[in-house]
Amino acid sequence: MRLVVLIPALLFLSGCMASLPAVPAPPAGTYRVSTEIKYHLARRSFLLHVPSGYTSGTPLPLVVVLHGAFSTGQQTETETGFSALADSERFLVAYPEGIGIFGLFQHWNAGHCCGKAADDQIDDVAFIAEVIGVVRQKMAVDPSRIYMAGMSNGGMLTYRFAAERPGSLAAAAIVSGAIGSTLGDESNLWKLKQPEKALPIIVFHGLAD
């Protein structure tokens, strides 16, 4: 019964996020932005944080932050503190959203994980590329300073995106994400595509890292 009550409430709260204003210099804040990519007839979207003091005449770095399985862009914004850091250090932050149901249980197809996204072969690499493209279209972004960070399932997708599209990023960071795994049996090992170029990577797997 509680879940029945909770789902409409979560849908209402997720719908309250303001859309990005169609102006050259939007006020500081976090906005929901739609893409042209659809899942179940609905456009996939992401959150975009515009830092304090943003002007269209000064291109800023962009950090793309990928949530873990069953999390959301909004939860990740709160947990990581990236938006607060963006305000003090002046960069843009995008928080893409994985597929899910009613805004819940969101996850990514990292090639070897996870769930329905992997089973249905959702092209999340293309979706993240679209997110970057939309931000570059709407905001002043320094193309040489686009970074990606991911946690767990989001870290897995960060590995995959970095391997398949290394030219899109300046560097990447992974927290508690596997770089590959076996699928069903030990002989079926999923591996990343060989990158066409080197890319700086920082990886964290424990509190001592």
PDB file of C-alpha atoms in Angstrom:
ATOM      1  CA  MET A   1       0.000   0.000   0.000  1.00  0.00           C
ATOM      2  CA  ARG A   2       2.828   2.370   0.864  1.00  0.00           C
ATOM      3  CA  LEU A   3       4.425   1.784  -2.558  1.00  0.00           C
ATOM      4  CA  VAL A   4       1.139   2.641  -4.299  1.00  0.00           C
ATOM      5  CA  VAL A   5       1.089   5.957  -2.438  1.00  0.00           C
ATOM      6  CA  LEU A   6       4.812   6.585  -2.894  1.00  0.00           C
ATOM      7  CA  ILE A   7       4.987   6.192  -6.678  1.00  0.00           C
ATOM      8  CA  PRO A   8       2.569   9.065  -7.517  1.00  0.00           C
ATOM      9  CA  ALA A   9       4.393  11.253  -5.003  1.00  0.00           C
ATOM     10  CA  LEU A  10       7.745  10.538  -6.632  1.00  0.00           C
ATOM     11  CA  LEU A  11       6.302  11.207 -10.074  1.00  0.00           C
ATOM     12  CA  PHE A  12       4.957  14.533  -8.844  1.00  0.00           C
ATOM     13  CA  LEU A  13       8.296  15.530  -7.324  1.00  0.00           C
ATOM     14  CA  SER A  14      10.263  14.544 -10.431  1.00  0.00           C
ATOM     15  CA  GLY A  15       7.880  16.586 -12.549  1.00  0.00           C
ATOM     16  CA  CYS A  16       8.497  19.681 -10.410  1.00  0.00           C
ATOM     17  CA  MET A  17      12.045  20.123 -11.748  1.00  0.00           C
ATOM     18  CA  ALA A  18      12.016  23.254 -13.934  1.00  0.00           C
ATOM     19  CA  SER A  19      12.875  23.040 -17.626  1.00  0.00           C
ATOM     20  CA  LEU A  20      15.953  24.838 -18.910  1.00  0.00           C
ATOM     21  CA  PRO A  21      14.914  28.366 -20.021  1.00  0.00           C
ATOM     22  CA  ALA A  22      15.507  29.161 -23.691  1.00  0.00           C
ATOM     23  CA  VAL A  23      17.763  32.131 -22.939  1.00  0.00           C
ATOM     24  CA  PRO A  24      21.494  32.676 -23.564  1.00  0.00           C
ATOM     25  CA  ALA A  25      22.368  32.761 -19.853  1.00  0.00           C
ATOM     26  CA  PRO A  26      19.937  30.792 -17.644  1.00  0.00           C
ATOM     27  CA  PRO A  27      19.900  31.621 -13.924  1.00  0.00           C
ATOM     28  CA  ALA A  28      21.955  29.389 -11.664  1.00  0.00           C
ATOM     29  CA  GLY A  29      20.137  26.190 -10.737  1.00  0.00           C
ATOM     30  CA  THR A  30      19.386  22.625 -11.759  1.00  0.00           C
ATOM     31  CA  TYR A  31      17.026  22.007 -14.668  1.00  0.00           C
ATOM     32  CA  ARG A  32      15.497  19.015 -16.446  1.00  0.00           C
ATOM     33  CA  VAL A  33      16.409  18.788 -20.127  1.00  0.00           C
ATOM     34  CA  SER A  34      14.854  16.436 -22.700  1.00  0.00           C
ATOM     35  CA  THR A  35      16.654  14.700 -25.548  1.00  0.00           C
ATOM     36  CA  GLU A  36      15.358  13.349 -28.861  1.00  0.00           C
ATOM     37  CA  ILE A  37      16.076   9.757 -27.753  1.00  0.00           C
ATOM     38  CA  LYS A  38      12.946   7.896 -26.651  1.00  0.00           C
ATOM     39  CA  TYR A  39      12.222   4.927 -24.410  1.00  0.00           C
ATOM     40  CA  HIS A  40       8.649   3.557 -24.381  1.00  0.00           C
ATOM     41  CA  LEU A  41       7.492   6.590 -26.417  1.00  0.00           C
ATOM     42  CA  ALA A  42       8.778   9.084 -23.804  1.00  0.00           C
ATOM     43  CA  ARG A  43      11.812  11.265 -24.345  1.00  0.00           C
ATOM     44  CA  ARG A  44      14.777  10.395 -22.174  1.00  0.00           C
ATOM     45  CA  SER A  45      16.073  13.274 -20.113  1.00  0.00           C
ATOM     46  CA  PHE A  46      18.813  14.459 -17.802  1.00  0.00           C
ATOM     47  CA  LEU A  47      19.419  17.090 -15.156  1.00  0.00           C
ATOM     48  CA  LEU A  48      21.714  20.010 -15.919  1.00  0.00           C
ATOM     49  CA  HIS A  49      23.222  22.223 -13.239  1.00  0.00           C
ATOM     50  CA  VAL A  50      24.121  25.752 -14.318  1.00  0.00           C
ATOM     51  CA  PRO A  51      26.643  27.312 -11.925  1.00  0.00           C
ATOM     52  CA  SER A  52      26.433  30.752 -10.370  1.00  0.00           C
ATOM     53  CA  GLY A  53      27.804  33.488 -12.603  1.00  0.00           C
ATOM     54  CA  TYR A  54      27.368  31.550 -15.857  1.00  0.00           C
ATOM     55  CA  THR A  55      27.550  33.684 -19.016  1.00  0.00           C
ATOM     56  CA  SER A  56      27.196  32.526 -22.604  1.00  0.00           C
ATOM     57  CA  GLY A  57      30.431  34.293 -23.548  1.00  0.00           C
ATOM     58  CA  THR A  58      32.690  32.096 -21.399  1.00  0.00           C
ATOM     59  CA  PRO A  59      32.837  28.380 -22.300  1.00  0.00           C
ATOM     60  CA  LEU A  60      32.964  26.202 -19.178  1.00  0.00           C
ATOM     61  CA  PRO A  61      34.083  22.634 -18.495  1.00  0.00           C
ATOM     62  CA  LEU A  62      31.339  19.991 -18.407  1.00  0.00           C
ATOM     63  CA  VAL A  63      31.241  17.059 -15.977  1.00  0.00           C
ATOM     64  CA  VAL A  64      28.849  14.212 -16.809  1.00  0.00           C
ATOM     65  CA  VAL A  65      27.951  12.223 -13.675  1.00  0.00           C
ATOM     66  CA  LEU A  66      26.379   8.761 -14.027  1.00  0.00           C
ATOM     67  CA  HIS A  67      24.330   7.369 -11.136  1.00  0.00           C
ATOM     68  CA  GLY A  68      24.530   3.799  -9.864  1.00  0.00           C
ATOM     69  CA  ALA A  69      21.844   1.171 -10.430  1.00  0.00           C
ATOM     70  CA  PHE A  70      18.439   1.979  -8.906  1.00  0.00           C
ATOM     71  CA  SER A  71      19.481   5.574  -8.248  1.00  0.00           C
ATOM     72  CA  THR A  72      18.540   8.821 -10.031  1.00  0.00           C
ATOM     73  CA  GLY A  73      20.180  11.970 -11.265  1.00  0.00           C
ATOM     74  CA  GLN A  74      18.615  13.963  -8.446  1.00  0.00           C
ATOM     75  CA  GLN A  75      19.833  11.554  -5.768  1.00  0.00           C
ATOM     76  CA  THR A  76      23.309  11.602  -7.290  1.00  0.00           C
ATOM     77  CA  GLU A  77      23.360  15.398  -7.334  1.00  0.00           C
ATOM     78  CA  THR A  78      22.602  15.397  -3.601  1.00  0.00           C
ATOM     79  CA  GLU A  79      24.949  12.571  -2.648  1.00  0.00           C
ATOM     80  CA  THR A  80      28.005  13.717  -4.631  1.00  0.00           C
ATOM     81  CA  GLY A  81      27.846  17.459  -3.988  1.00  0.00           C
ATOM     82  CA  PHE A  82      28.959  18.091  -7.572  1.00  0.00           C
ATOM     83  CA  SER A  83      26.524  20.977  -8.076  1.00  0.00           C
ATOM     84  CA  ALA A  84      27.788  22.828  -5.004  1.00  0.00           C
ATOM     85  CA  LEU A  85      31.355  22.269  -6.214  1.00  0.00           C
ATOM     86  CA  ALA A  86      30.361  23.507  -9.677  1.00  0.00           C
ATOM     87  CA  ASP A  87      29.111  26.763  -8.170  1.00  0.00           C
ATOM     88  CA  SER A  88      32.431  27.401  -6.441  1.00  0.00           C
ATOM     89  CA  GLU A  89      34.708  26.131  -9.233  1.00  0.00           C
ATOM     90  CA  ARG A  90      32.506  27.220 -12.177  1.00  0.00           C
ATOM     91  CA  PHE A  91      31.693  24.245 -14.378  1.00  0.00           C
ATOM     92  CA  LEU A  92      28.522  22.673 -15.790  1.00  0.00           C
ATOM     93  CA  VAL A  93      27.233  19.337 -14.500  1.00  0.00           C
ATOM     94  CA  ALA A  94      24.957  16.914 -16.352  1.00  0.00           C
ATOM     95  CA  TYR A  95      23.213  14.065 -14.517  1.00  0.00           C
ATOM     96  CA  PRO A  96      21.785  11.640 -17.121  1.00  0.00           C
ATOM     97  CA  GLU A  97      18.985   9.255 -16.133  1.00  0.00           C
ATOM     98  CA  GLY A  98      19.052   5.510 -16.880  1.00  0.00           C
ATOM     99  CA  ILE A  99      15.952   3.600 -17.941  1.00  0.00           C
ATOM    100  CA  GLY A 100      13.535   2.496 -15.245  1.00  0.00           C
ATOM    101  CA  ILE A 101       9.852   2.516 -14.354  1.00  0.00           C
ATOM    102  CA  PHE A 102       8.009   5.595 -13.095  1.00  0.00           C
ATOM    103  CA  GLY A 103      11.349   7.270 -12.450  1.00  0.00           C
ATOM    104  CA  LEU A 104      12.435   4.390 -10.188  1.00  0.00           C
ATOM    105  CA  PHE A 105      14.937   1.508 -10.477  1.00  0.00           C
ATOM    106  CA  GLN A 106      16.974   3.384 -13.081  1.00  0.00           C
ATOM    107  CA  HIS A 107      20.022   1.601 -14.484  1.00  0.00           C
ATOM    108  CA  TRP A 108      22.384   1.407 -17.480  1.00  0.00           C
ATOM    109  CA  ASN A 109      23.446  -1.027 -20.173  1.00  0.00           C
ATOM    110  CA  ALA A 110      27.181  -1.209 -19.558  1.00  0.00           C
ATOM    111  CA  GLY A 111      27.561  -4.205 -21.870  1.00  0.00           C
ATOM    112  CA  HIS A 112      27.809  -6.811 -19.122  1.00  0.00           C
ATOM    113  CA  CYS A 113      25.365  -5.197 -16.689  1.00  0.00           C
ATOM    114  CA  CYS A 114      22.643  -4.491 -15.759  1.00  0.00           C
ATOM    115  CA  GLY A 115      19.099  -5.876 -15.804  1.00  0.00           C
ATOM    116  CA  LYS A 116      16.560  -4.863 -18.425  1.00  0.00           C
ATOM    117  CA  ALA A 117      18.810  -2.197 -19.935  1.00  0.00           C
ATOM    118  CA  ALA A 118      21.399  -4.855 -20.816  1.00  0.00           C
ATOM    119  CA  ASP A 119      18.788  -7.495 -21.747  1.00  0.00           C
ATOM    120  CA  ASP A 120      17.092  -5.071 -24.159  1.00  0.00           C
ATOM    121  CA  GLN A 121      20.466  -3.794 -25.438  1.00  0.00           C
ATOM    122  CA  ILE A 122      19.595  -0.170 -24.711  1.00  0.00           C
ATOM    123  CA  ASP A 123      22.187   2.019 -26.460  1.00  0.00           C
ATOM    124  CA  ASP A 124      23.245   4.048 -23.443  1.00  0.00           C
ATOM    125  CA  VAL A 125      26.542   5.031 -25.087  1.00  0.00           C
ATOM    126  CA  ALA A 126      24.524   6.838 -27.764  1.00  0.00           C
ATOM    127  CA  PHE A 127      22.280   8.367 -25.096  1.00  0.00           C
ATOM    128  CA  ILE A 128      25.222   9.795 -23.139  1.00  0.00           C
ATOM    129  CA  ALA A 129      26.677  11.148 -26.390  1.00  0.00           C
ATOM    130  CA  GLU A 130      23.308  12.795 -27.045  1.00  0.00           C
ATOM    131  CA  VAL A 131      23.330  14.342 -23.561  1.00  0.00           C
ATOM    132  CA  ILE A 132      26.750  15.856 -24.229  1.00  0.00           C
ATOM    133  CA  GLY A 133      25.580  17.085 -27.624  1.00  0.00           C
ATOM    134  CA  VAL A 134      22.456  18.739 -26.192  1.00  0.00           C
ATOM    135  CA  VAL A 135      24.454  20.518 -23.480  1.00  0.00           C
ATOM    136  CA  ARG A 136      26.951  21.758 -26.074  1.00  0.00           C
ATOM    137  CA  GLN A 137      24.073  23.000 -28.233  1.00  0.00           C
ATOM    138  CA  LYS A 138      22.343  24.877 -25.438  1.00  0.00           C
ATOM    139  CA  MET A 139      25.276  26.070 -23.310  1.00  0.00           C
ATOM    140  CA  ALA A 140      28.795  27.436 -23.740  1.00  0.00           C
ATOM    141  CA  VAL A 141      30.974  24.335 -23.244  1.00  0.00           C
ATOM    142  CA  ASP A 142      34.741  24.034 -23.618  1.00  0.00           C
ATOM    143  CA  PRO A 143      34.963  20.918 -25.865  1.00  0.00           C
ATOM    144  CA  SER A 144      38.483  20.153 -24.632  1.00  0.00           C
ATOM    145  CA  ARG A 145      37.312  19.949 -21.000  1.00  0.00           C
ATOM    146  CA  ILE A 146      34.474  17.404 -20.963  1.00  0.00           C
ATOM    147  CA  TYR A 147      34.784  14.841 -18.178  1.00  0.00           C
ATOM    148  CA  MET A 148      32.785  11.851 -16.963  1.00  0.00           C
ATOM    149  CA  ALA A 149      32.401  10.277 -13.532  1.00  0.00           C
ATOM    150  CA  GLY A 150      30.347   7.197 -12.645  1.00  0.00           C
ATOM    151  CA  MET A 151      29.424   5.166  -9.590  1.00  0.00           C
ATOM    152  CA  SER A 152      28.944   1.357  -9.649  1.00  0.00           C
ATOM    153  CA  ASN A 153      26.733   0.580 -12.684  1.00  0.00           C
ATOM    154  CA  GLY A 154      27.383   4.176 -13.776  1.00  0.00           C
ATOM    155  CA  GLY A 155      31.104   3.509 -13.414  1.00  0.00           C
ATOM    156  CA  MET A 156      30.741   0.468 -15.672  1.00  0.00           C
ATOM    157  CA  LEU A 157      29.099   2.632 -18.331  1.00  0.00           C
ATOM    158  CA  THR A 158      31.822   5.249 -17.864  1.00  0.00           C
ATOM    159  CA  TYR A 159      34.418   2.581 -18.717  1.00  0.00           C
ATOM    160  CA  ARG A 160      32.409   1.595 -21.787  1.00  0.00           C
ATOM    161  CA  PHE A 161      31.839   5.151 -23.005  1.00  0.00           C
ATOM    162  CA  ALA A 162      35.505   6.033 -22.469  1.00  0.00           C
ATOM    163  CA  ALA A 163      36.591   2.964 -24.446  1.00  0.00           C
ATOM    164  CA  GLU A 164      34.151   3.457 -27.322  1.00  0.00           C
ATOM    165  CA  ARG A 165      34.289   7.263 -27.573  1.00  0.00           C
ATOM    166  CA  PRO A 166      37.578   8.398 -26.009  1.00  0.00           C
ATOM    167  CA  GLY A 167      37.708  11.431 -28.291  1.00  0.00           C
ATOM    168  CA  SER A 168      34.650  12.865 -26.531  1.00  0.00           C
ATOM    169  CA  LEU A 169      36.321  13.126 -23.109  1.00  0.00           C
ATOM    170  CA  ALA A 170      39.330  14.787 -21.512  1.00  0.00           C
ATOM    171  CA  ALA A 171      39.387  12.269 -18.635  1.00  0.00           C
ATOM    172  CA  ALA A 172      37.125   9.944 -16.645  1.00  0.00           C
ATOM    173  CA  ALA A 173      36.676   8.752 -13.053  1.00  0.00           C
ATOM    174  CA  ILE A 174      35.157   5.475 -11.848  1.00  0.00           C
ATOM    175  CA  VAL A 175      34.007   4.599  -8.331  1.00  0.00           C
ATOM    176  CA  SER A 176      33.321   0.921  -7.496  1.00  0.00           C
ATOM    177  CA  GLY A 177      32.659  -0.089 -11.080  1.00  0.00           C
ATOM    178  CA  ALA A 178      33.712  -3.360 -12.739  1.00  0.00           C
ATOM    179  CA  ILE A 179      35.517  -3.061 -16.063  1.00  0.00           C
ATOM    180  CA  GLY A 180      34.050  -6.371 -17.300  1.00  0.00           C
ATOM    181  CA  SER A 181      32.582  -9.677 -16.148  1.00  0.00           C
ATOM    182  CA  THR A 182      31.483 -13.111 -17.247  1.00  0.00           C
ATOM    183  CA  LEU A 183      28.015 -13.587 -18.669  1.00  0.00           C
ATOM    184  CA  GLY A 184      26.402 -16.827 -17.511  1.00  0.00           C
ATOM    185  CA  ASP A 185      29.554 -18.930 -17.426  1.00  0.00           C
ATOM    186  CA  GLU A 186      33.278 -18.414 -16.960  1.00  0.00           C
ATOM    187  CA  SER A 187      34.037 -18.868 -20.670  1.00  0.00           C
ATOM    188  CA  ASN A 188      31.818 -15.989 -21.767  1.00  0.00           C
ATOM    189  CA  LEU A 189      33.895 -12.983 -20.702  1.00  0.00           C
ATOM    190  CA  TRP A 190      32.632  -9.559 -21.740  1.00  0.00           C
ATOM    191  CA  LYS A 191      35.454  -7.172 -22.627  1.00  0.00           C
ATOM    192  CA  LEU A 192      35.598  -3.508 -23.502  1.00  0.00           C
ATOM    193  CA  LYS A 193      36.265  -2.446 -27.062  1.00  0.00           C
ATOM    194  CA  GLN A 194      39.924  -1.581 -27.623  1.00  0.00           C
ATOM    195  CA  PRO A 195      40.105   2.246 -27.383  1.00  0.00           C
ATOM    196  CA  GLU A 196      41.441   4.138 -30.395  1.00  0.00           C
ATOM    197  CA  LYS A 197      43.434   6.469 -28.144  1.00  0.00           C
ATOM    198  CA  ALA A 198      44.637   6.739 -24.567  1.00  0.00           C
ATOM    199  CA  LEU A 199      42.500   8.556 -22.004  1.00  0.00           C
ATOM    200  CA  PRO A 200      43.404   9.587 -18.433  1.00  0.00           C
ATOM    201  CA  ILE A 201      41.416   7.512 -15.927  1.00  0.00           C
ATOM    202  CA  ILE A 202      41.236   7.571 -12.128  1.00  0.00           C
ATOM    203  CA  VAL A 203      39.653   4.588 -10.366  1.00  0.00           C
ATOM    204  CA  PHE A 204      38.455   4.164  -6.772  1.00  0.00           C
ATOM    205  CA  HIS A 205      37.445   0.834  -5.251  1.00  0.00           C
ATOM    206  CA  GLY A 206      37.934   1.393  -1.530  1.00  0.00           C
ATOM    207  CA  LEU A 207      38.355   3.990   1.199  1.00  0.00           C
ATOM    208  CA  ALA A 208      42.142   3.612   1.004  1.00  0.00           C
ATOM    209  CA  ASP A 209      42.271   4.556  -2.695  1.00  0.00           C
TER     210      ASP A 209
END
